[in-house]
Short mmCIF file of C-alpha atoms in Angstrom, two decimals:
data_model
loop_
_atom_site.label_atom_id
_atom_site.label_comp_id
_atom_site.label_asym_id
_atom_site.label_seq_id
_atom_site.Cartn_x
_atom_site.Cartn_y
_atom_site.Cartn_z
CA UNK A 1 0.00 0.00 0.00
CA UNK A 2 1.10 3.56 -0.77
CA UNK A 3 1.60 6.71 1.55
CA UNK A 4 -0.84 8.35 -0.38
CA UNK A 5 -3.58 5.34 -0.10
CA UNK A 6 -2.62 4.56 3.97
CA UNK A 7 -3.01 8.38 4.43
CA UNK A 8 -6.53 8.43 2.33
CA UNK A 9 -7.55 5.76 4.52
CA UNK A 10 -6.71 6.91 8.17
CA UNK A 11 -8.59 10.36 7.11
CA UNK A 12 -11.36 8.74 6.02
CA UNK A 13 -11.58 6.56 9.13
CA UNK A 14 -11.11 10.09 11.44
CA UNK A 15 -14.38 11.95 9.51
CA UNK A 16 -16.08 8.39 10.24
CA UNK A 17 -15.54 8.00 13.37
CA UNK A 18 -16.16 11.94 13.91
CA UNK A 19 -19.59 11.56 12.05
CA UNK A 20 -20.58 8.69 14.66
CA UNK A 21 -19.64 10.69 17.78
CA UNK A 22 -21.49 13.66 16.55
CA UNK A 23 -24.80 11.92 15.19
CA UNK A 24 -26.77 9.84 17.83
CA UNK A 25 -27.03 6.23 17.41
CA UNK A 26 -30.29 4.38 16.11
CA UNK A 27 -29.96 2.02 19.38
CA UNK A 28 -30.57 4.65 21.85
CA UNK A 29 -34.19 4.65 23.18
CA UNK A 30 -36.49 7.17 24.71
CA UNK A 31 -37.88 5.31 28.50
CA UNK A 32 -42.07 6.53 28.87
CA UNK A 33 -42.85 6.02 32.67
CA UNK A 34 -46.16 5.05 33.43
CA UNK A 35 -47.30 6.03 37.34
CA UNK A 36 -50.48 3.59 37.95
CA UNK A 37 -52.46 2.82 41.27
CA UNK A 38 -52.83 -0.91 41.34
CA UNK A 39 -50.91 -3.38 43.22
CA UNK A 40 -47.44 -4.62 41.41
CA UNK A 41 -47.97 -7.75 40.63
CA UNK A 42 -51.96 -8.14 39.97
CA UNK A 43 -53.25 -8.96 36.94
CA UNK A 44 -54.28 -5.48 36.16
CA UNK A 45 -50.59 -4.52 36.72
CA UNK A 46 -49.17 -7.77 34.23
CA UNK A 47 -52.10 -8.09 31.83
CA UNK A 48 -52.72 -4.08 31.45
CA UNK A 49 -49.97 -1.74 31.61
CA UNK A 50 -47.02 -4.44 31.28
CA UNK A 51 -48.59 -5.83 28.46
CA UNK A 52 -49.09 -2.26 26.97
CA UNK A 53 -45.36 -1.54 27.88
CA UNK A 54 -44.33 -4.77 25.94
CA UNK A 55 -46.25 -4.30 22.75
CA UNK A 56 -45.36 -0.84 22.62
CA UNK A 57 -41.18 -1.66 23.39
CA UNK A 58 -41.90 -4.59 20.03
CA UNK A 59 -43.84 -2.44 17.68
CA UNK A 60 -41.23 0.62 18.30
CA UNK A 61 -38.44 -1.91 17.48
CA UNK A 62 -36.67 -1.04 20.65
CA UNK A 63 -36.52 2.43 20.27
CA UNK A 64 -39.47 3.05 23.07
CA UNK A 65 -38.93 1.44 26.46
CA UNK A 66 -41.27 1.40 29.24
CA UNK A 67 -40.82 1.34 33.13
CA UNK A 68 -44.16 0.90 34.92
CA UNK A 69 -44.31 2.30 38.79
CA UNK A 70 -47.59 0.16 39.96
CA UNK A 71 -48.92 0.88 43.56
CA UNK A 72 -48.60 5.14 43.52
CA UNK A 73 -44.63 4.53 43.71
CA UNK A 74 -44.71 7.06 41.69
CA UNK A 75 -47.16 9.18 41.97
CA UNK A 76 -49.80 9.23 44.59
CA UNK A 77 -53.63 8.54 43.40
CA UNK A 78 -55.02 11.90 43.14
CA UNK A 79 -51.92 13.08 41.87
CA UNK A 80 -51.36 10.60 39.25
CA UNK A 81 -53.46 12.88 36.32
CA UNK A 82 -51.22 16.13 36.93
CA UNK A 83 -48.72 13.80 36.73
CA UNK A 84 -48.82 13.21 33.62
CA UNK A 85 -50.06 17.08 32.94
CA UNK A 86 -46.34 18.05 34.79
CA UNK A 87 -44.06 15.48 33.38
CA UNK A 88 -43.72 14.23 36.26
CA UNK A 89 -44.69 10.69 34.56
CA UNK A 90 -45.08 10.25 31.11
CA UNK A 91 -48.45 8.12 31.14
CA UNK A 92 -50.86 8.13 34.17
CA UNK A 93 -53.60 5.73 35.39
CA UNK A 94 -56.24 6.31 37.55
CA UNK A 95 -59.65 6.81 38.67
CA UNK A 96 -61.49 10.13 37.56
CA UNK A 97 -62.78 9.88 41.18
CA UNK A 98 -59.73 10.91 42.53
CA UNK A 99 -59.94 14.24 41.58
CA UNK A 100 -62.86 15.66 42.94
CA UNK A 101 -64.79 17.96 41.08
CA UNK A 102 -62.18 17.99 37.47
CA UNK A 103 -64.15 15.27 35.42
CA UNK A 104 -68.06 16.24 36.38
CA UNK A 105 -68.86 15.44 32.49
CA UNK A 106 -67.15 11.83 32.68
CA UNK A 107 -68.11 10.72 35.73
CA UNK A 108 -71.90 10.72 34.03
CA UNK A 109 -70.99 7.33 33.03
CA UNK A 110 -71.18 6.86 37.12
CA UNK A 111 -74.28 7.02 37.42
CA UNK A 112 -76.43 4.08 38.70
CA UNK A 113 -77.88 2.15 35.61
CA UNK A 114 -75.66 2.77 33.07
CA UNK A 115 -73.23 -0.08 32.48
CA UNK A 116 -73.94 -3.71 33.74
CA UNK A 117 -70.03 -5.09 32.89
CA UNK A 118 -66.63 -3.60 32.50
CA UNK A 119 -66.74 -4.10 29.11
CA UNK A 120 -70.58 -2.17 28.51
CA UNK A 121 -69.32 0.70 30.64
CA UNK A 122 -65.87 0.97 29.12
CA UNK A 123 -67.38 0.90 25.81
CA UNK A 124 -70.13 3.51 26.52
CA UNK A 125 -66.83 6.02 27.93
CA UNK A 126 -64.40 5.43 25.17
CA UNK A 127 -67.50 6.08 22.81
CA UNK A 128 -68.25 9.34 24.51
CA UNK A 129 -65.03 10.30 24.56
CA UNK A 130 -64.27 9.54 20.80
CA UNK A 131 -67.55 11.66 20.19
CA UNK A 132 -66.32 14.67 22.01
CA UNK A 133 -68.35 15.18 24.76
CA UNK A 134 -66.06 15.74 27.26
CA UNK A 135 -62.76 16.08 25.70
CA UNK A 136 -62.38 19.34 26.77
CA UNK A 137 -61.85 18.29 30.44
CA UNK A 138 -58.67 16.57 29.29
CA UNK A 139 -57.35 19.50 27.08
CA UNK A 140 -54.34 19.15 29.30
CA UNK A 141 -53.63 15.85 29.06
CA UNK A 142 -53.40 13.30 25.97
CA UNK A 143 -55.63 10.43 26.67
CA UNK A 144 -54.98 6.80 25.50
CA UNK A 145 -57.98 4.67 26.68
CA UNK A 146 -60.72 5.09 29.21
CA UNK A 147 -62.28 2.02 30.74
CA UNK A 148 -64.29 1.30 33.89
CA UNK A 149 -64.72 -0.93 36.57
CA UNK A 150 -67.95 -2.53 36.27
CA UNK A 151 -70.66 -2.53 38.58
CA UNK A 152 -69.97 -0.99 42.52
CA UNK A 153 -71.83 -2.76 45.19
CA UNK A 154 -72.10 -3.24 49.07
CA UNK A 155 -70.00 -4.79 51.44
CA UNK A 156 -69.97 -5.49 55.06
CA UNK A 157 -68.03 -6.98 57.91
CA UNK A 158 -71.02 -7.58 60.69
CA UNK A 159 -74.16 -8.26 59.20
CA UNK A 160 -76.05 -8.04 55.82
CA UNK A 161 -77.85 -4.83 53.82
CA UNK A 162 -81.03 -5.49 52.54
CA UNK A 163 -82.76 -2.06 52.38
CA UNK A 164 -81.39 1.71 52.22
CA UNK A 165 -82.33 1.84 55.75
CA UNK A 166 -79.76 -0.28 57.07
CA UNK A 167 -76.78 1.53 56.04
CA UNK A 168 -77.83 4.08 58.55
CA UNK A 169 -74.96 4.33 61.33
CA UNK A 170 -72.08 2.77 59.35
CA UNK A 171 -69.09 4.21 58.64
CA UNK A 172 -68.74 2.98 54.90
CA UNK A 173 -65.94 3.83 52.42
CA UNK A 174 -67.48 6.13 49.53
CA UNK A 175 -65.44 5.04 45.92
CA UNK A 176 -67.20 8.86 44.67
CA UNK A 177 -68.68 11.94 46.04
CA UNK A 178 -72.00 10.75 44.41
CA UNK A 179 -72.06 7.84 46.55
CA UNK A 180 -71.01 9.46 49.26
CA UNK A 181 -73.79 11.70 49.08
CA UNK A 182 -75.81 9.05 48.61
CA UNK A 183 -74.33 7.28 51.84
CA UNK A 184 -75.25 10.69 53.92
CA UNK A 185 -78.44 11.58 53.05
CA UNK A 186 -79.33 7.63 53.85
CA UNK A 187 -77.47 8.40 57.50
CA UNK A 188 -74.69 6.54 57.58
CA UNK A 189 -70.51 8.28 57.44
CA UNK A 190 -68.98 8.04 54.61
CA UNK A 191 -65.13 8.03 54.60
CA UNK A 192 -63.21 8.94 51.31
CA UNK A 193 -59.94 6.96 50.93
CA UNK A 194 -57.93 5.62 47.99
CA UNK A 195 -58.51 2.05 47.16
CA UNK A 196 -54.71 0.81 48.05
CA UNK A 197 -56.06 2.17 52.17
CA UNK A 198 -59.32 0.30 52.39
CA UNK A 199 -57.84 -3.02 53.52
CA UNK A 200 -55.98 -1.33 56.69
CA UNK A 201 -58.82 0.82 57.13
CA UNK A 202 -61.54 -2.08 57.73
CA UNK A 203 -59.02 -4.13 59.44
CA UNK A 204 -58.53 -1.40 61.97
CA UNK A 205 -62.03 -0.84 62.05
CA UNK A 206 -62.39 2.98 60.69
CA UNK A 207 -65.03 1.60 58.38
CA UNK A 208 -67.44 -1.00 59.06
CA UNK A 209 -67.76 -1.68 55.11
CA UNK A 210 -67.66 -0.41 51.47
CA UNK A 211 -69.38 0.01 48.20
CA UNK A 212 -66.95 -1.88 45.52
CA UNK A 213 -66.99 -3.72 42.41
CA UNK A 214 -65.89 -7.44 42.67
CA UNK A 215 -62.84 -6.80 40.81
CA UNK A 216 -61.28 -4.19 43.58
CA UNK A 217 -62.47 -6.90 46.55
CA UNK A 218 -59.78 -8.88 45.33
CA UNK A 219 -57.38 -6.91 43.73
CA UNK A 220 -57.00 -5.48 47.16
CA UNK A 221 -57.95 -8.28 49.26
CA UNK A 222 -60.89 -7.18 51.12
CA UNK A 223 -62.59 -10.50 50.60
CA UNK A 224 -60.72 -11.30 53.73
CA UNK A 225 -62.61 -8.76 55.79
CA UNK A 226 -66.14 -8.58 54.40
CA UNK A 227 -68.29 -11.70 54.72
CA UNK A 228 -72.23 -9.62 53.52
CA UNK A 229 -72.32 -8.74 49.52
CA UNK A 230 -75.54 -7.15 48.99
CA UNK A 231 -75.63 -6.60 45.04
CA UNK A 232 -77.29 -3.51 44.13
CA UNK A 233 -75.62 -1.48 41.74
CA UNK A 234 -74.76 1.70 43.23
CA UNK A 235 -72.16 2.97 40.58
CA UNK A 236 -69.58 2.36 38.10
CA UNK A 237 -66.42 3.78 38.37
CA UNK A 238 -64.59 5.52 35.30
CA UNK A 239 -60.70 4.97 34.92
CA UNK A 240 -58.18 6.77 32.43
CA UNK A 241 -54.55 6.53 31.21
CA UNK A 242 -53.50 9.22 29.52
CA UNK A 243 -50.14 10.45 28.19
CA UNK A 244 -48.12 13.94 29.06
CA UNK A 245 -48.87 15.76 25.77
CA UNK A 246 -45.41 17.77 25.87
CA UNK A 247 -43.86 13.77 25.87
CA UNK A 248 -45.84 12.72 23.00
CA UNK A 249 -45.01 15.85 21.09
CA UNK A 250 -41.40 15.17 21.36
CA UNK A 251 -41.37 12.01 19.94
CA UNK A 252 -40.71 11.54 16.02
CA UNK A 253 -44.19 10.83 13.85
CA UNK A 254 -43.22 6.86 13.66
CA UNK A 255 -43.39 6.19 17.29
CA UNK A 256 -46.32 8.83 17.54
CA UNK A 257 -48.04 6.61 15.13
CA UNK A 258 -47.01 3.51 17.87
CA UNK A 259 -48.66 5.35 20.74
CA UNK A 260 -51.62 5.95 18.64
CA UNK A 261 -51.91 2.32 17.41
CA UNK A 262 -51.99 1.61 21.10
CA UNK A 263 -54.82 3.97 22.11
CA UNK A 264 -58.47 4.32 21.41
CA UNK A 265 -61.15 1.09 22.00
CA UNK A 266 -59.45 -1.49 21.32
CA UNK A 267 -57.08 -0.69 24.49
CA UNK A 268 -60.32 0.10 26.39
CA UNK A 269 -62.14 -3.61 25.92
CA UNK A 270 -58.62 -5.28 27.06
CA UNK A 271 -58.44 -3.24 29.77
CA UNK A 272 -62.17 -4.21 30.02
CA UNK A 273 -61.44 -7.87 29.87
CA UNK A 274 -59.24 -8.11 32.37
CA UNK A 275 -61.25 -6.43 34.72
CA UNK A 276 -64.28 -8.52 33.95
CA UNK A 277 -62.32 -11.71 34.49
CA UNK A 278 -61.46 -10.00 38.06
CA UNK A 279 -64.77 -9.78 38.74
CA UNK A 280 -65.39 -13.55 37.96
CA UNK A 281 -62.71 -14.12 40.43
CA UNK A 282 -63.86 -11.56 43.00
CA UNK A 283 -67.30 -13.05 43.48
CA UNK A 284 -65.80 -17.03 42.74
CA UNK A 285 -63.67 -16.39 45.75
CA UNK A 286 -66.37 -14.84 48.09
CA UNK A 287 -68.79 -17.60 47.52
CA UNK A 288 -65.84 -20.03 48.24
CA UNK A 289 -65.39 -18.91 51.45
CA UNK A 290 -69.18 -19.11 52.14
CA UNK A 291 -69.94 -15.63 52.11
CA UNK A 292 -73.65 -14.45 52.76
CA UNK A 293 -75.09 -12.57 49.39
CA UNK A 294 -78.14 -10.72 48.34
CA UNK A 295 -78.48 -10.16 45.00
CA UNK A 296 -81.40 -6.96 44.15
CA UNK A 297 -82.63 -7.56 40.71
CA UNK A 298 -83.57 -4.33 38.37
CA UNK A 299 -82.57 -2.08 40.85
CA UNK A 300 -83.70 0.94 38.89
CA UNK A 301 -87.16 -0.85 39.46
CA UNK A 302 -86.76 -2.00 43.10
CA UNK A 303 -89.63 -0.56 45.52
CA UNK A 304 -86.82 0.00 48.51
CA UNK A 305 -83.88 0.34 46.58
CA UNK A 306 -85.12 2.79 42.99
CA UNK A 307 -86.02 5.78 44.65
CA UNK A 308 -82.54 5.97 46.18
CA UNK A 309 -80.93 5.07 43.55
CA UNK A 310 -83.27 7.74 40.89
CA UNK A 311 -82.50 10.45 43.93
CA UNK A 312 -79.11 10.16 43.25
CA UNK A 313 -79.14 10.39 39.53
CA UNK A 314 -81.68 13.06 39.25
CA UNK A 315 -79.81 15.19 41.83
CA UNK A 316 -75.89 14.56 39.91
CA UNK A 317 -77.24 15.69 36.67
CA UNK A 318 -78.90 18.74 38.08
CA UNK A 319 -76.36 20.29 39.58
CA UNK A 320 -73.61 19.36 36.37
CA UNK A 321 -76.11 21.02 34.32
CA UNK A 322 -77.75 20.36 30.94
CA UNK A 323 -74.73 19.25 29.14
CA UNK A 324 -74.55 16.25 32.22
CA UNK A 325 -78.64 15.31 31.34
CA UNK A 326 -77.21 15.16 27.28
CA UNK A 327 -74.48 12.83 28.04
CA UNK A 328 -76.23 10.69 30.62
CA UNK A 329 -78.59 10.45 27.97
CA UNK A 330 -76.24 9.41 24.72
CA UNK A 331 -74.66 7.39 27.70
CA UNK A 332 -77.95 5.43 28.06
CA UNK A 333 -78.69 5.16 23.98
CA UNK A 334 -74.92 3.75 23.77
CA UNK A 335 -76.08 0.36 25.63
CA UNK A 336 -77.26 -1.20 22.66
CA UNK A 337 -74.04 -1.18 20.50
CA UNK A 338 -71.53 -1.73 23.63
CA UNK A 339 -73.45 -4.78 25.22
CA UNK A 340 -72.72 -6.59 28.59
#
């Protein structure tokens, strides 16, 4: 080889190597956090989020990676939607609930009557959602999916509910303001407290019970505590993830596309799914332990039960105002294309 060819060669190795230091390399990968309030470990946490982390880190090649903080480790559970607002996390999951008084419009879907499954309700709120009726209380925020947790009922330590009238005197954990209004105005307390507190809480004895869906019983194991299911649906509860909207804007339009290929219904009926399977489980496991149950058929209907139950609905939509009676309405025209 020539001094004119070896020194052609060691240049051209110098501007290649400079070109690679300067220009960053295809392998490195942005990390999305997502802050959720479930246990680590439970199937929501495995078959929900670390699914959605794992198709999204295949479909991005690599190039996305995802580290999900279950259990509030991140952020706490009414702080997990400014979370993702802030930056603070990249994606946030949580109940609407959390944050009194922000989602009035949403938390139509709520109301007693409207869903009969995970999968009816979180069909009826993604639908809503896709059709604009509320977006604008999440103009801060880009959602992915909305789901819910199927149908909220009663449950006791000490002895069984069979009418309105014997919740008076209890100190009962309200999952919503709604219900806790509801709760009040039939005498007993109701005590507001994240999900993730409720086990400690009745095991202490600060409440003597709850209104929860079969799914959250045990999820958070309070099958353990309460023996008395009455099953009257009292509410549903509505449930987001949604993305920081300065995080998705900073990715380039090929993993955009990825998030957005990961959004919308089809994320809603998994999430859906797995909660309905939870509530298989939930109830499976009470009856195996010989719990007592009382099952209230077409509640709206019921002559002790209805008139609480209409109270409550007719007195939420009042004071939202007439674009809460619209929604509840296209809510309740929705349950013939999302079925139970």
């Amino acid at each position: 080889m020539t001094p004119s060819k070896i020194v052609n060669r060691i240049a051209l190795s110098s501007a290649l190597a400079a070109a690679l230091l300067a220009t960053p390399t295809l392998a490195e990968a942005t990390t999305l956090r997502i802050a959720h309030v479930w246990p680590g470990g439970s199937l929501i946490d495995r078959e929900l989020f670390q699914a959605w982390a794992e198709s999204v880190e295949a479909a991005s090649d690599g190039r996305l990676e995802v580290e999900v903080y279950p259990s509030q480790t991140l952020a706490k559970s009414d702080k997990t939607y400014e979370s993702a607002v802030n930056g603070v996390a990249d994606i946030g999951a949580s109940a609407q609930g959390y944050n009194a008084g922000r989602f009035p419009l949403t938390q139509v879907v709520e109301l007693p009557g409207v869903s009969a499954s995970s999968r009816q309700g979180s069909c009826i709120l993604q639908s809503l959602y896709e059709e604009g009726h509320f977006e604008t209380e999440y103009s801060d925020s880009r959602p992915l999916f909305m789901f819910t947790t199927g149908p909220g009922y009663l449950h006791t330590r000490e002895r069984l509910i069979e009418t309105p009238q014997d919740l008076e005197g209890l100190r009962l954990r309200r999952p919503t303001p709604v219900v806790g209004d509801m709760f009040t105005r039939l005498g007993a307390q109701a005590v507001g407290m994240p999900a993730p507190e409720v086990f400690t809480a009745m095991q202490r004895g600060v409440v003597d019970g709850l209104s929860f869906n079969w799914e959250g019983m045990k999820t958070f194991r309070l099958n353990e505590l309460a023996s008395y299911h009455t099953e009257v649906p009292l509410y549903d509860l509505s449930l987001f993830a949604t993305m920081s909207q300065r995080t998705y804007d900073g990715l380039p339009e090929d993993l955009q596309q990825v998030i957005d290929d990961h959004s919308g219904m089809e994320w809603s009926l998994r999430a859906a799914a797995v909660y309905d399977e939870l509530i298989r489980q939930g109830r499976q496991d009470a009856e195996a332990a010989g719990h007592e149950f009382l099952v209230i058929e077409n509640a709206l209907d019921h002559p002790d039960w209805a008139p609480v139950l209409q109270e409550t609905i007719d007195r939420y939509l009042e004071e939202t105002g007439s674009q809460a009676g619209e929604i509840y309405e296209s809510a309740m025209a929705l349950q013939n294309d999302c079925p139970a």
